[in-house]
Coordinates of C-alpha atoms and ligand atoms in Angstrom, one line a residue:
M1 CA 90.0 68.6 129.3
E2 CA 92.0 71.8 128.6
D3 CA 94.8 71.0 131.1
K4 CA 95.0 67.5 129.7
T5 CA 95.4 69.0 126.2
H6 CA 98.2 71.4 127.4
N7 CA 100.0 68.3 128.9
Q8 CA 99.6 66.4 125.7
L9 CA 101.3 69.2 123.8
R10 CA 104.2 69.1 126.1
Q11 CA 104.7 65.3 126.1
Q12 CA 107.5 64.0 123.9
P13 CA 108.0 62.3 121.5
K14 CA 104.9 63.1 119.4
T15 CA 104.1 62.9 115.7
A16 CA 103.3 66.2 113.9
A17 CA 99.8 64.9 113.4
D18 CA 99.3 64.3 117.1
K19 CA 100.6 67.8 117.9
S20 CA 98.4 69.3 115.3
E21 CA 95.3 67.6 116.8
S22 CA 96.3 68.7 120.3
W23 CA 96.5 72.3 119.1
A24 CA 93.1 72.1 117.4
R25 CA 91.6 70.7 120.7
L26 CA 93.2 73.5 122.6
A27 CA 91.9 76.1 120.3
W28 CA 88.4 74.7 120.7
A29 CA 88.8 74.5 124.5
H30 CA 89.6 78.2 124.6
L31 CA 86.7 79.3 122.4
E32 CA 84.4 77.1 124.5
S33 CA 85.6 78.7 127.8
V34 CA 85.1 82.2 126.3
R35 CA 81.5 81.3 125.4
K36 CA 80.5 79.6 128.6
S37 CA 78.5 82.1 130.7
Y38 CA 80.4 81.3 133.9
T39 CA 83.9 81.8 132.3
S40 CA 83.0 84.4 129.6
P41 CA 85.5 87.1 130.2
L42 CA 85.0 90.9 130.6
V43 CA 87.6 92.5 128.5
Q44 CA 88.5 96.2 129.1
C45 CA 89.6 97.8 125.8
I46 CA 91.5 101.0 125.5
T47 CA 91.7 101.0 121.7
N48 CA 91.8 103.3 118.7
F49 CA 88.7 105.1 117.3
V50 CA 88.9 103.2 114.0
S51 CA 88.8 99.8 115.7
M52 CA 86.2 100.2 118.5
D53 CA 83.3 98.8 116.6
L54 CA 85.0 95.8 115.1
V55 CA 86.9 95.0 118.3
A56 CA 83.6 95.0 120.3
N57 CA 81.8 92.9 117.7
V58 CA 84.5 90.3 117.4
L59 CA 84.7 90.0 121.2
L60 CA 80.9 89.6 121.4
A61 CA 80.8 87.1 118.5
A62 CA 83.4 85.0 120.4
G63 CA 81.3 85.1 123.6
A64 CA 83.3 87.7 125.6
S65 CA 82.0 91.0 127.0
P66 CA 83.8 94.0 125.7
A67 CA 83.9 97.4 127.5
M68 CA 85.5 100.4 125.8
I69 CA 86.4 102.2 129.0
H70 CA 89.4 104.5 128.7
S71 CA 89.2 107.4 131.1
A72 CA 91.8 107.5 133.9
E73 CA 89.0 108.4 136.4
E74 CA 87.4 105.0 135.9
I75 CA 90.4 102.8 135.9
P76 CA 90.8 102.2 139.7
D77 CA 87.2 101.0 139.9
F78 CA 86.8 99.2 136.6
T79 CA 90.1 97.6 135.6
P80 CA 90.3 95.1 138.6
K81 CA 86.8 93.9 137.6
A82 CA 87.9 92.9 134.0
Q83 CA 89.4 89.5 133.4
A84 CA 91.8 91.0 130.9
L85 CA 92.9 94.4 129.6
Y86 CA 93.6 95.3 126.0
I87 CA 95.7 98.4 125.1
N88 CA 96.0 99.6 121.5
V89 CA 97.9 102.7 120.5
G90 CA 96.4 103.2 117.1
T91 CA 95.1 106.7 117.6
L92 CA 97.4 107.7 120.4
T93 CA 97.5 111.2 121.8
P94 CA 99.4 112.6 124.8
E95 CA 96.1 112.7 126.7
W96 CA 95.4 109.0 126.4
L97 CA 98.9 107.7 127.3
P98 CA 98.8 108.2 131.1
A99 CA 95.5 106.3 131.3
M100 CA 97.0 103.4 129.3
K101 CA 100.0 103.3 131.7
M102 CA 97.7 103.5 134.7
A103 CA 95.5 100.7 133.5
A104 CA 98.5 98.5 132.8
Q105 CA 99.8 99.1 136.3
V106 CA 96.4 98.4 137.9
A107 CA 96.0 95.2 135.8
N108 CA 99.4 94.0 137.0
E109 CA 98.6 94.8 140.6
S110 CA 95.3 92.9 140.2
K111 CA 97.1 90.0 138.6
R112 CA 95.1 90.4 135.4
P113 CA 96.7 89.6 132.0
W114 CA 97.0 92.5 129.6
V115 CA 97.7 92.6 125.9
L116 CA 99.4 95.3 123.8
D117 CA 98.8 96.1 120.2
P118 CA 101.7 98.5 119.1
V119 CA 100.0 99.9 116.0
A120 CA 102.4 101.7 113.7
A121 CA 105.1 101.5 116.4
G122 CA 107.8 102.7 114.0
A123 CA 105.9 105.6 112.5
S124 CA 107.0 108.3 114.9
D125 CA 109.2 108.9 117.9
F126 CA 106.3 109.7 120.2
R127 CA 104.5 106.4 119.3
L128 CA 107.7 104.4 119.5
R129 CA 108.6 105.8 123.0
A130 CA 105.1 105.2 124.2
C131 CA 105.2 101.6 123.0
L132 CA 108.6 101.0 124.6
D133 CA 107.3 102.5 127.9
L134 CA 104.3 100.3 127.8
L135 CA 106.6 97.3 127.1
T136 CA 108.4 98.0 130.4
L137 CA 105.1 97.4 132.2
R138 CA 105.3 93.8 131.0
P139 CA 102.3 93.0 128.9
T140 CA 101.4 89.4 128.9
V141 CA 101.2 89.4 125.1
V142 CA 102.3 91.8 122.4
R143 CA 100.7 91.3 118.9
G144 CA 101.9 93.3 116.0
N145 CA 102.6 93.0 112.3
G146 CA 106.2 92.4 111.0
S147 CA 107.2 96.0 110.8
E148 CA 105.8 96.8 114.3
I149 CA 107.7 94.0 116.0
L150 CA 110.9 94.9 114.1
A151 CA 110.6 98.6 115.1
L152 CA 110.1 97.6 118.8
L153 CA 113.3 95.5 118.8
K154 CA 115.3 98.1 116.9
G155 CA 114.1 101.0 119.0
S156 CA 114.3 103.5 116.3
V157 CA 111.8 105.2 113.9
D158 CA 111.3 103.3 110.6
E159 CA 112.2 105.6 107.7
N160 CA 110.1 103.4 105.4
S161 CA 107.1 103.1 107.7
K162 CA 103.8 102.6 105.9
G163 CA 102.0 103.6 109.1
V164 CA 99.5 101.0 110.3
D165 CA 100.3 98.6 107.4
S166 CA 103.3 96.3 107.4
S167 CA 106.1 96.5 104.9
H168 CA 107.5 93.1 106.1
E169 CA 106.4 89.5 106.1
S170 CA 105.8 88.0 109.5
T171 CA 108.5 85.4 108.7
E172 CA 111.1 88.3 108.4
A173 CA 110.5 89.1 112.1
V174 CA 110.9 85.7 113.7
E175 CA 114.3 86.3 115.2
A176 CA 113.3 89.8 116.3
A177 CA 110.2 88.4 117.9
K178 CA 112.3 85.8 119.8
S179 CA 114.7 88.4 121.0
L180 CA 111.9 90.8 122.0
A181 CA 110.2 88.0 123.9
R182 CA 113.4 87.2 125.8
I183 CA 114.0 90.9 126.6
S184 CA 110.5 91.8 127.6
G185 CA 109.2 88.6 129.2
S186 CA 106.1 88.9 127.0
I187 CA 104.7 86.4 124.5
I188 CA 105.3 88.0 121.1
A189 CA 103.0 87.4 118.2
V190 CA 103.7 88.6 114.6
S191 CA 100.7 88.5 112.3
G192 CA 100.8 87.9 108.5
A193 CA 100.2 85.1 106.1
V194 CA 101.5 82.9 108.8
D195 CA 101.0 84.2 112.4
I196 CA 104.1 83.6 114.5
V197 CA 104.0 83.1 118.2
T198 CA 107.0 82.9 120.5
D199 CA 108.0 82.9 124.2
G200 CA 111.6 83.4 123.2
E201 CA 112.3 79.6 123.0
R202 CA 109.2 77.9 121.4
V203 CA 108.0 79.2 118.1
V204 CA 104.8 78.1 116.4
G205 CA 103.0 79.3 113.3
A206 CA 99.2 79.6 112.9
K207 CA 98.4 79.3 109.2
N208 CA 94.7 80.0 109.1
G209 CA 93.5 83.2 107.5
V210 CA 92.7 84.8 104.2
P211 CA 94.7 87.6 102.4
L212 CA 91.6 89.8 102.1
L213 CA 91.7 90.4 105.9
Q214 CA 94.4 93.0 105.1
K215 CA 91.8 95.0 103.2
I216 CA 89.5 95.4 106.2
T217 CA 90.7 98.0 108.7
A218 CA 91.2 96.9 112.3
T219 CA 91.3 93.2 111.7
G220 CA 94.8 93.2 113.4
C221 CA 93.3 95.2 116.3
A222 CA 90.4 92.7 116.5
V223 CA 92.5 89.6 116.6
T224 CA 94.6 91.2 119.4
A225 CA 91.4 91.7 121.3
L226 CA 90.5 88.0 120.8
I227 CA 94.0 87.1 122.2
A228 CA 93.1 89.1 125.3
A229 CA 89.8 87.1 125.7
F230 CA 91.6 83.8 125.2
V231 CA 94.4 84.7 127.7
A232 CA 91.7 85.8 130.1
V233 CA 90.2 82.3 130.3
H234 CA 93.6 80.5 130.6
P235 CA 96.0 83.1 132.0
S236 CA 98.6 80.6 133.0
H237 CA 99.1 79.5 129.4
P238 CA 99.4 82.7 127.4
F239 CA 101.6 81.1 124.6
E240 CA 99.0 78.5 123.8
A241 CA 96.1 81.0 124.2
T242 CA 97.7 83.4 121.7
A243 CA 98.2 80.8 119.1
A244 CA 94.7 79.5 119.6
A245 CA 93.1 83.0 119.2
L246 CA 95.1 83.8 116.0
S247 CA 94.1 80.4 114.6
V248 CA 90.4 80.7 115.5
F249 CA 90.2 84.2 114.0
G250 CA 91.8 82.8 110.8
V251 CA 89.3 79.9 110.7
A252 CA 86.4 82.3 111.0
S253 CA 87.8 84.3 108.1
E254 CA 88.2 81.2 106.0
I255 CA 84.5 80.3 106.7
G256 CA 83.4 83.9 106.1
M257 CA 85.3 84.0 102.8
E258 CA 83.1 81.2 101.4
S259 CA 80.2 83.7 101.4
A260 CA 82.0 87.0 101.0
K261 CA 82.0 89.2 97.8
G262 CA 84.7 91.6 99.0
P263 CA 86.1 93.2 102.2
A264 CA 82.8 94.7 103.4
S265 CA 80.9 91.5 103.3
L266 CA 83.9 89.5 104.6
R267 CA 83.8 91.7 107.7
M268 CA 80.1 90.7 108.2
H269 CA 80.6 87.0 107.4
L270 CA 83.7 86.8 109.6
I271 CA 81.7 88.0 112.6
D272 CA 78.9 85.6 111.8
A273 CA 81.3 82.7 111.3
L274 CA 83.1 83.4 114.6
H275 CA 79.7 83.4 116.4
G276 CA 78.6 80.1 114.8
L277 CA 81.9 78.1 114.9
D278 CA 81.4 74.6 116.1
Q279 CA 83.8 72.0 117.5
A280 CA 83.9 69.8 114.3
T281 CA 84.9 72.8 112.1
V282 CA 87.6 74.0 114.6
L283 CA 89.1 70.6 114.9
Q284 CA 89.1 70.2 111.1
I285 CA 90.5 73.5 110.1
V286 CA 92.8 74.8 112.8
S287 CA 96.4 74.7 111.5
I288 CA 99.1 75.3 114.1
S289 CA 102.6 73.8 113.9
N290 CA 106.2 74.3 114.9
V291 CA 108.2 76.8 112.8
Ligands
ADP1 N1 98.6 87.3 103.6 C1 97.7 86.9 104.5 N2 97.1 85.7 104.4 C2 96.2 85.3 105.4 N3 95.9 86.0 106.5 C3 96.5 87.2 106.7 C4 97.5 87.7 105.7 N4 97.9 88.9 106.2 C5 97.3 89.1 107.3 N5 96.5 88.1 107.6 C6 95.6 88.0 108.8 O1 95.0 89.3 109.0 C7 94.8 89.6 110.4 C8 95.5 90.9 110.6 O2 96.9 90.8 110.5 P1 97.8 92.0 109.9 O3 97.2 92.5 108.7 O4 99.2 91.5 109.9 O5 97.7 93.0 111.1 P2 97.6 94.6 111.1 O6 96.3 94.9 110.5 O7 97.8 95.0 112.5 O8 98.8 95.0 110.2 C9 95.5 88.4 111.1 O9 94.5 87.5 111.5 C10 96.4 87.8 110.1 O10 96.5 86.4 110.3
TZP2 C1 93.8 103.0 110.0 C2 94.2 103.2 111.4 N1 94.8 104.4 111.7 C3 95.1 104.5 113.0 S1 94.6 103.1 113.9 C4 94.0 102.4 112.5 C5 93.5 101.0 112.5 C6 94.5 100.0 112.3 O1 94.0 98.7 112.4 P1 94.9 97.4 112.0 O2 96.2 97.6 112.7 O3 94.2 96.3 112.7 O4 95.0 97.4 110.5
MG3 MG1 97.7 96.7 113.5

């Protein structure tokens, strides 16, 4: 079913409505694969201290198995067992960086996809160099906010950096994302009101989501982890998997928002909604289209 849907997306000509339906089917197919016990992926996460809890809970709610394993000593044994690796530099220290690089190399050697979240890439020279070094190890996908993707392309510290928060709309970083995708060979995703996904040629926007997500720490980290889980189940289609993950996370936030009273309860209802998402809801609400 899923390969058929990938083919449908590629066939031309197509109406916008047909394409939109194909994207929604694809998003559901990814979530279904993550949930099925025989395809449910083990995702190794080397992520920041702030995000560990939300990342693990979002992966579990989606049906994946998270493992927060970051010591260099364990990487040779463990990384080849995982179906995907997630690296996030949010609370980076010099002690953690070698393990991140080693894990990325082992994932590459084991033909496992790996996904990078370049949190606050433009905030300091140390962080920027670390992210650029990791980029040379060819992540399958990079997901950042507008400011992070612009900083990676520019390769210089951002004087106006707001740290982990973005001072740019995702739409301001579309051309930067395309260039970065061409240079790096990675799929580049830029989150925001519209999540942008590009392989350097194709560009789609995933429109699901609610603004209150910005008031919950680590939602960016969590959606990047969900991308890793979706890429794990269909590693030969990372562009489609990335758009699907961003959209499904956004759909869960829209459902969660119906019961939320503020950021704290949205966090809880988002996890519940992701856990309970059904096919009809996904097909009805997913909104992915060409940019
Ligand atoms: N204005 C917005 N409206 C709807 N969803 C948003 C908005 N801004 C961010 N999001 C969503 O919030 C999540 C985190 O994105 P973002 O805040 O850009 O990442 P980060 O936390 O890394 O800066 C993503 O799922 C994104 O789609
Ligand atoms: C607040 C904070 N500080 C360092 S990492 C982090 C979490 C950032 O999470 P996100 O990028 O998803 O907002
Ligand atoms: Mg972030």
